[in-house]
CSV table of C-alpha atoms in Angstrom, one decimal:
chain,number,residue,atom,x,y,z
D,1,MET,CA,108.9,56.3,-41.0
D,2,GLU,CA,111.3,58.8,-40.0
D,3,LYS,CA,108.5,61.4,-39.6
D,4,GLN,CA,106.7,59.0,-37.4
D,5,ASP,CA,109.5,58.5,-34.9
D,6,ALA,CA,110.1,62.3,-34.9
D,7,LEU,CA,106.9,62.5,-34.2
D,8,ASP,CA,106.8,59.5,-31.0
D,9,ASP,CA,110.1,61.6,-29.8
D,10,LEU,CA,107.8,64.8,-29.6
D,11,PHE,CA,105.2,63.0,-27.9
D,12,ALA,CA,107.5,61.7,-25.4
D,13,GLN,CA,108.6,64.8,-24.9
D,14,ALA,CA,105.3,66.6,-24.3
D,15,ARG,CA,104.4,63.3,-21.8
D,16,SER,CA,107.6,64.1,-19.9
D,17,ARG,CA,106.0,67.7,-19.3
D,18,PRO,CA,102.1,67.4,-18.3
D,19,VAL,CA,100.3,70.6,-17.9
D,20,GLU,CA,100.7,71.7,-14.1
D,21,PRO,CA,97.5,73.2,-12.7
D,22,SER,CA,97.5,76.1,-10.7
D,23,ASP,CA,97.5,76.3,-6.9
D,24,ALA,CA,94.4,78.5,-7.5
D,25,LEU,CA,92.3,75.6,-9.7
D,26,MET,CA,93.4,72.8,-6.8
D,27,ALA,CA,91.8,75.1,-4.2
D,28,ARG,CA,88.5,75.9,-6.4
D,29,VAL,CA,88.1,72.5,-7.3
D,30,LEU,CA,88.8,70.9,-3.3
D,31,ALA,CA,86.2,73.6,-2.5
D,32,ASP,CA,83.7,72.4,-4.9
D,33,ALA,CA,84.4,68.8,-3.6
D,34,LEU,CA,83.9,69.9,0.1
D,35,ALA,CA,80.7,71.8,-0.6
D,36,GLU,CA,79.3,68.6,-2.6
D,37,GLN,CA,80.4,66.3,-0.5
D,38,PRO,CA,77.5,64.2,1.3
D,39,LYS,CA,77.8,64.8,5.1
D,40,ALA,CA,79.3,61.9,7.2
D,41,VAL,CA,77.7,59.6,9.0
D,42,VAL,CA,76.9,61.1,12.5
D,43,ALA,CA,79.2,59.4,14.9
D,44,ARG,CA,77.3,57.2,17.4
D,45,ALA,CA,77.3,57.9,21.1
D,46,ALA,CA,79.8,56.1,23.3
D,47,PRO,CA,79.5,52.3,22.3
D,48,VAL,CA,78.4,50.0,25.2
D,49,ALA,CA,80.9,48.2,27.0
D,50,ARG,CA,81.4,44.6,25.3
D,51,GLY,CA,80.6,41.7,27.3
D,52,SER,CA,77.9,43.7,29.5
D,53,TRP,CA,74.9,41.6,28.8
D,54,LEU,CA,72.8,44.4,31.0
D,55,GLY,CA,74.3,46.9,28.6
D,56,GLY,CA,73.3,44.7,25.5
D,57,LEU,CA,69.3,44.2,26.5
D,58,ALA,CA,69.1,47.9,27.5
D,59,SER,CA,70.5,49.2,24.2
D,60,VAL,CA,67.7,46.5,22.2
D,61,PHE,CA,65.0,48.8,24.6
D,62,GLY,CA,66.3,51.8,23.8
D,63,GLY,CA,68.5,52.3,27.1
D,64,PHE,CA,68.2,51.9,30.7
D,65,GLY,CA,65.4,53.9,31.4
D,66,GLY,CA,63.4,52.1,28.5
D,67,LEU,CA,64.8,48.3,30.1
D,68,ALA,CA,63.0,49.7,33.5
D,69,GLY,CA,60.0,50.6,31.9
D,70,VAL,CA,59.9,47.1,30.5
D,71,GLY,CA,60.9,45.3,33.6
D,72,GLY,CA,58.1,47.2,35.4
D,73,ALA,CA,55.6,46.5,33.3
D,74,ALA,CA,56.2,42.9,33.1
D,75,VAL,CA,56.4,42.9,37.0
D,76,ALA,CA,52.8,44.4,37.0
D,77,GLY,CA,51.9,42.1,34.7
D,78,LEU,CA,52.6,39.2,36.9
D,79,VAL,CA,51.2,40.4,40.1
D,80,LEU,CA,47.8,41.2,38.1
D,81,GLY,CA,47.8,37.9,36.8
D,82,PHE,CA,48.4,35.8,40.0
D,83,VAL,CA,46.7,38.4,42.7
D,84,GLN,CA,43.2,39.6,42.6
D,85,PRO,CA,43.7,43.0,44.2
D,86,ALA,CA,40.5,44.3,45.8
D,87,THR,CA,40.2,47.5,43.9
D,88,VAL,CA,40.5,45.9,40.4
D,89,THR,CA,37.4,43.9,41.7
D,90,ASP,CA,35.6,46.9,43.0
D,91,PHE,CA,36.3,48.7,40.0
D,92,ALA,CA,34.9,46.3,37.8
D,93,ASP,CA,31.8,46.1,39.8
D,94,ALA,CA,31.4,49.6,39.8
D,95,VAL,CA,31.9,49.7,35.9
D,96,LEU,CA,29.8,46.8,35.1
D,97,GLY,CA,27.5,46.8,37.8
D,98,THR,CA,27.4,43.2,38.4
D,99,ASP,CA,29.1,41.0,41.1
D,100,VAL,CA,32.5,40.2,39.4
D,101,VAL,CA,33.8,38.5,42.4
D,102,ALA,CA,31.8,35.7,42.7
D,103,SER,CA,32.7,34.7,39.2
D,104,VAL,CA,36.9,34.6,40.3
D,105,THR,CA,36.4,32.9,43.3
D,106,LEU,CA,39.0,30.3,42.3
D,107,ILE,CA,41.8,32.9,41.8
D,108,PRO,CA,43.4,33.6,45.3
D,109,SER,CA,43.3,37.3,46.4
D,110,ALA,CA,46.0,39.4,47.7
D,111,ASP,CA,45.0,38.7,50.7
D,112,ALA,CA,46.0,35.6,50.7
D,113,LEU,CA,49.3,36.3,49.7
D,114,LEU,CA,50.1,38.9,52.5
D,115,VAL,CA,48.4,37.2,55.3
D,116,GLY,CA,50.0,34.0,54.5
D,117,GLU,CA,47.5,31.3,55.5
C,1,MET,CA,91.6,57.5,5.4
C,2,PRO,CA,95.2,58.0,5.7
C,3,ARG,CA,97.0,60.4,3.0
C,4,ASP,CA,100.0,58.4,2.8
C,5,THR,CA,97.8,55.2,1.9
C,6,THR,CA,95.4,56.6,-0.6
C,7,ASP,CA,98.3,56.2,-3.4
C,8,GLU,CA,97.7,52.7,-3.8
C,9,VAL,CA,93.9,52.7,-3.7
C,10,SER,CA,91.7,52.8,-6.9
C,11,ASP,CA,90.1,55.9,-8.0
C,12,GLU,CA,86.6,53.8,-7.4
C,13,VAL,CA,87.4,53.0,-4.2
C,14,LEU,CA,88.4,56.9,-3.2
C,15,LEU,CA,85.2,57.7,-4.6
C,16,ALA,CA,83.0,55.8,-2.7
C,17,ALA,CA,85.0,56.8,0.1
C,18,TYR,CA,84.5,60.6,-0.6
C,19,ALA,CA,80.7,59.4,-0.5
C,20,ARG,CA,81.0,58.6,2.8
C,21,GLY,CA,82.2,61.9,3.5
C,22,GLU,CA,85.9,61.1,3.7
C,23,ALA,CA,87.5,64.7,3.3
C,24,ALA,CA,90.8,63.2,2.2
C,25,ALA,CA,89.3,61.1,-0.1
C,26,ALA,CA,88.5,64.8,-1.7
C,27,ARG,CA,92.0,66.1,-1.5
C,28,ALA,CA,93.4,62.6,-2.8
C,29,LEU,CA,91.2,62.5,-6.1
C,30,THR,CA,91.5,66.2,-6.5
C,31,ALA,CA,95.4,65.9,-6.8
C,32,ARG,CA,95.2,62.6,-9.2
C,33,LEU,CA,92.5,63.8,-11.8
C,34,VAL,CA,92.7,67.6,-12.1
C,35,PRO,CA,96.1,67.3,-13.9
C,36,ARG,CA,94.9,64.5,-16.4
C,37,ALA,CA,91.6,66.7,-16.8
C,38,LEU,CA,93.3,70.0,-17.0
C,39,GLY,CA,96.3,68.7,-19.5
C,40,TYR,CA,93.6,66.9,-21.7
C,41,ALA,CA,91.5,70.0,-21.8
C,42,ALA,CA,94.3,72.2,-23.0
C,43,ARG,CA,95.6,70.0,-25.6
C,44,MET,CA,91.7,70.2,-27.2
C,45,LEU,CA,91.4,73.7,-26.8
C,46,GLY,CA,94.9,75.6,-26.6
C,47,ASP,CA,93.5,77.7,-24.1
C,48,ARG,CA,94.6,77.5,-20.5
C,49,ALA,CA,91.9,79.6,-18.9
C,50,GLU,CA,89.3,77.5,-20.8
C,51,ALA,CA,91.0,74.1,-20.1
C,52,GLU,CA,90.9,75.3,-16.2
C,53,ASP,CA,87.2,75.9,-16.5
C,54,VAL,CA,86.4,72.7,-18.2
C,55,ALA,CA,88.6,70.7,-15.7
C,56,GLN,CA,86.6,72.6,-12.8
C,57,GLU,CA,83.4,71.6,-14.5
C,58,ALA,CA,84.2,68.0,-15.3
C,59,MET,CA,85.4,67.6,-11.7
C,60,LEU,CA,82.2,69.1,-10.2
C,61,ARG,CA,80.1,66.6,-12.0
C,62,LEU,CA,82.5,64.0,-10.6
C,63,TRP,CA,81.5,65.2,-7.2
C,64,ARG,CA,78.0,65.4,-7.8
C,65,ALA,CA,77.8,61.9,-9.2
C,66,ALA,CA,79.9,60.4,-6.3
C,67,ALA,CA,76.9,59.5,-4.2
C,68,GLY,CA,74.9,57.2,-7.3
C,69,TRP,CA,78.2,55.5,-8.5
C,70,ARG,CA,77.7,52.1,-9.0
C,71,THR,CA,81.1,50.3,-8.5
C,72,GLY,CA,82.2,48.4,-11.6
C,73,GLU,CA,79.8,50.2,-14.1
C,74,ALA,CA,82.6,52.6,-15.1
C,75,GLN,CA,86.2,54.0,-14.4
C,76,VAL,CA,86.3,57.1,-12.8
C,77,ALA,CA,89.1,58.4,-15.1
C,78,THR,CA,87.4,57.1,-18.4
C,79,TRP,CA,84.2,58.8,-17.0
C,80,LEU,CA,85.9,62.1,-16.7
C,81,TYR,CA,87.7,62.1,-19.9
C,82,ARG,CA,84.2,61.4,-21.6
C,83,VAL,CA,82.9,64.8,-19.8
C,84,VAL,CA,85.9,66.8,-20.4
C,85,THR,CA,85.7,65.5,-24.3
C,86,ASN,CA,81.7,66.6,-24.1
C,87,LEU,CA,82.6,70.2,-22.6
C,88,CYS,CA,85.3,70.9,-24.9
C,89,THR,CA,83.4,69.7,-27.9
C,90,ASP,CA,80.7,72.1,-26.7
C,91,ARG,CA,83.6,74.9,-26.2
C,92,LEU,CA,84.7,74.6,-29.5
C,93,ARG,CA,81.6,74.6,-31.6
C,94,ALA,CA,80.9,77.9,-29.6
C,95,ARG,CA,84.3,79.2,-30.7
C,96,GLN,CA,83.1,78.4,-34.4
C,97,ARG,CA,80.1,80.0,-34.0
C,98,ARG,CA,81.7,82.9,-32.9
C,99,ARG,CA,84.2,83.1,-35.4
C,100,ALA,CA,81.8,82.7,-38.1
C,101,GLU,CA,80.0,85.5,-36.9
C,102,THR,CA,82.9,87.8,-36.4
C,103,LEU,CA,85.3,86.9,-39.5
C,104,ASP,CA,87.7,89.5,-38.4
C,105,ASP,CA,89.0,87.1,-35.6
C,106,ALA,CA,92.8,86.1,-35.8
C,107,PRO,CA,92.6,82.1,-35.7
C,108,GLU,CA,94.2,80.9,-32.7
C,109,VAL,CA,96.4,78.3,-34.0
C,110,ALA,CA,98.9,81.6,-35.8
C,111,ASP,CA,99.6,82.3,-32.3
C,112,ALA,CA,100.9,78.9,-31.5
C,113,SER,CA,102.7,78.8,-34.8
C,114,ALA,CA,104.7,82.0,-33.8
C,115,GLY,CA,106.7,79.5,-31.8
C,116,VAL,CA,107.6,77.5,-34.9
C,117,GLU,CA,109.2,80.3,-36.4
C,118,ALA,CA,111.4,81.5,-33.6
C,119,GLY,CA,113.2,78.2,-33.9
C,120,MET,CA,112.3,74.7,-33.3
C,121,ILE,CA,113.9,74.8,-29.7
C,122,GLU,CA,112.3,72.6,-26.5
C,123,ALA,CA,109.7,75.0,-25.7
C,124,ASP,CA,108.9,75.9,-29.4
C,125,ARG,CA,108.7,72.6,-30.0
C,126,MET,CA,106.3,71.8,-27.8
C,127,ALA,CA,104.2,75.1,-29.3
C,128,ALA,CA,104.3,73.6,-32.8
C,129,LEU,CA,102.6,70.4,-31.6
C,130,ASP,CA,100.3,72.0,-30.1
C,131,ALA,CA,99.7,74.2,-33.1
C,132,ALA,CA,99.7,71.1,-35.3
C,133,LEU,CA,97.1,69.4,-33.2
C,134,ALA,CA,94.7,72.4,-33.4
C,135,GLU,CA,95.0,71.6,-37.1
C,136,LEU,CA,93.6,68.1,-37.3
C,137,PRO,CA,89.8,67.3,-37.1
C,138,GLU,CA,88.3,67.1,-33.7
C,139,ARG,CA,87.9,63.4,-33.6
C,140,GLN,CA,91.2,62.9,-34.5
C,141,ARG,CA,92.7,65.4,-32.3
C,142,GLN,CA,90.7,63.5,-29.5
C,143,ALA,CA,91.9,60.0,-30.2
C,144,VAL,CA,95.6,61.5,-30.6
C,145,VAL,CA,96.0,63.1,-27.4
C,146,LEU,CA,94.1,60.3,-25.8
C,147,ARG,CA,96.3,57.9,-26.9
C,148,HIS,CA,99.8,59.3,-27.0
C,149,LEU,CA,99.8,62.4,-24.4
C,150,GLU,CA,96.9,61.1,-21.9
C,151,GLY,CA,98.4,57.2,-22.4
C,152,LEU,CA,95.1,55.9,-22.7
C,153,SER,CA,94.7,52.2,-24.0
C,154,ASN,CA,92.4,52.0,-27.4
C,155,PRO,CA,89.8,50.2,-25.3
C,156,GLU,CA,89.7,53.1,-22.8
C,157,ILE,CA,89.4,55.7,-25.8
C,158,ALA,CA,86.8,53.8,-27.2
C,159,VAL,CA,84.4,54.2,-24.1
C,160,VAL,CA,85.9,57.5,-23.7
C,161,MET,CA,85.0,58.6,-27.1
C,162,ASP,CA,81.6,56.0,-27.7
C,163,ILE,CA,82.8,54.2,-30.8
C,164,GLY,CA,84.6,50.7,-31.5
C,165,VAL,CA,88.5,49.8,-30.7
C,166,GLU,CA,88.8,49.7,-34.6
C,167,ALA,CA,87.5,53.2,-35.4
C,168,VAL,CA,89.7,54.3,-32.6
C,169,GLU,CA,93.1,52.7,-34.1
C,170,SER,CA,91.9,54.4,-37.7
C,171,LEU,CA,91.3,58.0,-36.3
C,172,THR,CA,94.6,57.7,-34.5
C,173,ALA,CA,96.6,56.3,-37.4
C,174,ARG,CA,95.0,58.8,-39.3
C,175,GLY,CA,96.0,61.8,-37.1
C,176,LYS,CA,99.7,60.6,-36.7
C,177,ARG,CA,99.9,60.9,-40.2
C,178,ALA,CA,98.2,64.0,-40.7
C,179,LEU,CA,100.4,65.7,-37.7
C,180,ALA,CA,103.5,64.3,-39.0
C,181,ALA,CA,102.6,66.1,-42.2
C,182,ILE,CA,101.9,69.1,-40.6
C,183,LEU,CA,105.0,69.2,-38.8
C,184,ALA,CA,107.1,68.3,-41.7
C,185,GLY,CA,105.7,70.7,-44.0
C,186,ARG,CA,106.3,73.6,-41.4
C,187,ARG,CA,109.7,72.5,-41.0
C,188,GLU,CA,110.3,72.8,-44.9
C,189,GLU,CA,108.4,76.0,-44.7
C,190,LEU,CA,111.0,77.5,-42.5
C,191,GLY,CA,113.9,75.9,-43.8
C,192,TYR,CA,114.8,73.1,-40.8
C,193,ASP,CA,115.0,70.1,-43.4
C,194,GLY,CA,117.5,70.6,-46.4
C,195,ASP,CA,118.1,73.4,-48.5
C,196,GLU,CA,115.3,73.7,-50.9
C,197,GLY,CA,113.3,75.9,-48.8
């Protein structure tokens, strides 16, 4: 029992004197750590200010340039849907070789909108 | 992650932060884990330079494992001790092979035991402990060092050594008895206990 107590004292003494790593070892390990470290996620571009619904909408379409394109396409679609520009019917006549206008006479033409009859 | 808050953070959280690219986490983990890996390796190998190589290699494996680390699967410190254990075992076996090939090599234990002869003063008592540890069978030495010098619990040692808790208890008990006998024998040999020497 006495031997065991003496041994426990020796263990306690050893624990109180831990092996200190050298600065060189710590530097080597840290260099390995930084060399192996996965790269940090690239910081995003300046975030859009909160509360700007237009900014939020723009970010959905990939920025204001994209939003302008989408808006332009929407307007063009509406115009083409409601009016019948003469160039469209001319183009259709040329391509199809038939009188397209005759089949769409119920749709108002662009002239009707412009003149305001 | 600010430096002054890392003391309260677990190793697992720090490792996850390291994997996200936080340099402060690398520094905190290095400061926290290298002394433990080095201390254990030094006790197992009895050679400071070799222990430093093992500690660096074990930490390198940790850095490489960080990205695929699954939280809750293993404790970082336990995992590291296990890697150190395996690296030390490899080196001890290589050392035995070299000794078998060159029989005239002086065993390293003899160097450490010189400290005992110089008189059991503070530093020499540590040298005597290291010398006695070196005489233990490898598995007993692992168990005793992890339990009594590194302060791991028996269940943690069971994970490190890949054995059951009862086997750990048996190894530490036998290791301690053998260690006490070796140290007592040395003292008697050198005339520290009683006058019969």
